Amino acid sequence: HVHLEEGVVLAEIRPVLNVGKSKVFRNADPTGLSGGEQATAAAVAVFGDEYQYRIDWIKDRKWMIDMARLADAKICAIRDEKGKTLAAGTTATAVWVQGRELYWISCGDSRMYLFHDEASTQVSTDLNYSYLLEQKRRDGAISQEQYQQEIRRGASLISFLGQGKLTLMDRNLDALKLYPGDVILLCTDGLYHTLDENWMRETLRRSGSMEQAARTFAWAVEKYGPGHQDNYTGLLIKVLRTDGLE
């Protein structure tokens, strides 16, 4: 088994499901569109409820792709009391721990970080307009001048749950091996736009527990966040030990 310590970074707790040797964690952030909170709740429910329903016959990581597409369709179909679509959406990042192997999937610009030994890595890719522009510039499809003109809109999302017919997702093809002491952070842009990655790494190193680190993260966002601070949510997961595993 992989023994994990969980700590919630901020006020909104995302339930952690634990079934046998398998765990699933997820983090979501409304895009700011009408009905964003409903979209977030729907995404969390899909990953949670469907995981519990499917646990006996899940064979590989592809179930996460199915869940993302199902959440996208359900959110896209949300309607108000008058029967009109809400045009709601949410970004999301989820991880599935199977034994000591971790699989992840991300839609939008919510992030996954891995803190291993003294290093930290942003594992997921921000699926926004900047990502698309970088690809076009690298491929020679746009000039540097065009890039500079368009990058001002770089934060615009090109992937989120609720856009309908979701196709763009970021995920790992090979399992991410977990080691004692590793910490995984799932967070929304409201957190990583305020807290420096190096500061987060040092805070995790000095904290006695994930609960303490979570409280420090929340304190720092509230103290140093801008006047127009975005909502922010995150989840910390720490690997305590990996008994009996290579």
Coordinates of N, CA, C and O in Angstrom, one line a residue, residues 22 26 61 70 79 84 100 115 123 133-135 201 206 214 216 218 227-228 236 241 246:
S22 N -6.6 1.8 -3.9 CA -6.8 2.8 -4.9 C -7.4 4.1 -4.3 O -8.3 4.0 -3.5
R26 N -9.5 15.0 -6.6 CA -9.8 15.9 -7.7 C -9.9 17.3 -7.1 O -10.3 17.6 -6.0
R61 N -6.0 3.6 -16.8 CA -6.2 5.0 -16.6 C -7.2 5.7 -17.5 O -7.6 6.8 -17.3
L70 N -17.6 12.8 -19.6 CA -19.0 12.7 -19.1 C -19.3 13.9 -18.3 O -20.4 14.5 -18.4
R79 N -29.2 23.5 -17.0 CA -30.1 24.6 -17.4 C -30.7 25.3 -16.2 O -30.7 24.7 -15.1
K84 N -33.1 27.4 -19.9 CA -32.0 27.9 -20.7 C -30.7 27.4 -20.2 O -30.5 27.2 -19.0
R100 N 1.5 2.3 -5.9 CA 2.4 3.5 -5.8 C 2.5 4.2 -7.1 O 3.4 5.1 -7.3
F115 N 6.4 17.8 -5.7 CA 7.5 18.2 -4.9 C 8.3 16.9 -4.5 O 7.7 16.1 -3.7
V123 N 3.7 19.7 -13.2 CA 3.6 18.5 -14.0 C 2.6 18.8 -15.2 O 2.8 18.4 -16.3
L133 N -0.6 29.6 -28.7 CA 0.3 30.6 -29.4 C 1.7 30.1 -29.4 O 2.4 30.2 -30.4
E134 N 2.2 29.5 -28.3 CA 3.5 28.9 -28.3 C 3.7 27.8 -29.3 O 4.8 27.8 -30.0
Q135 N 2.7 27.0 -29.5 CA 2.8 25.9 -30.5 C 2.9 26.5 -31.9 O 3.7 26.1 -32.7
R201 N 7.6 25.4 -2.1 CA 8.5 24.3 -1.8 C 9.2 24.4 -0.4 O 9.2 23.5 0.3
R206 N 9.5 23.0 5.5 CA 9.6 23.4 6.9 C 8.3 23.0 7.7 O 8.4 23.1 9.0
A214 N -1.0 23.6 4.7 CA -2.3 24.1 4.1 C -2.7 25.4 4.8 O -3.1 26.4 4.1
T216 N -0.7 27.6 6.2 CA 0.2 28.6 5.8 C 0.0 29.1 4.4 O 0.0 30.3 4.2
A218 N -2.9 29.1 2.9 CA -4.2 29.9 3.0 C -3.9 31.3 3.6 O -4.4 32.3 3.1
G227 N -6.0 42.9 -4.5 CA -7.3 43.3 -4.0 C -8.4 42.6 -4.8 O -9.5 42.5 -4.2
H228 N -8.2 42.2 -6.0 CA -9.2 41.5 -6.8 C -8.9 39.9 -6.8 O -9.1 39.2 -7.7
L236 N -3.4 19.1 -0.9 CA -2.0 18.6 -0.7 C -2.1 17.1 -0.4 O -2.9 16.7 0.4
R241 N 4.8 6.5 3.3 CA 5.7 5.3 3.1 C 5.1 4.4 2.0 O 3.9 4.5 1.7
E246 N 8.4 -1.7 -4.5 CA 9.8 -1.4 -5.0 C 9.8 0.1 -5.3 O 8.8 0.8 -5.6

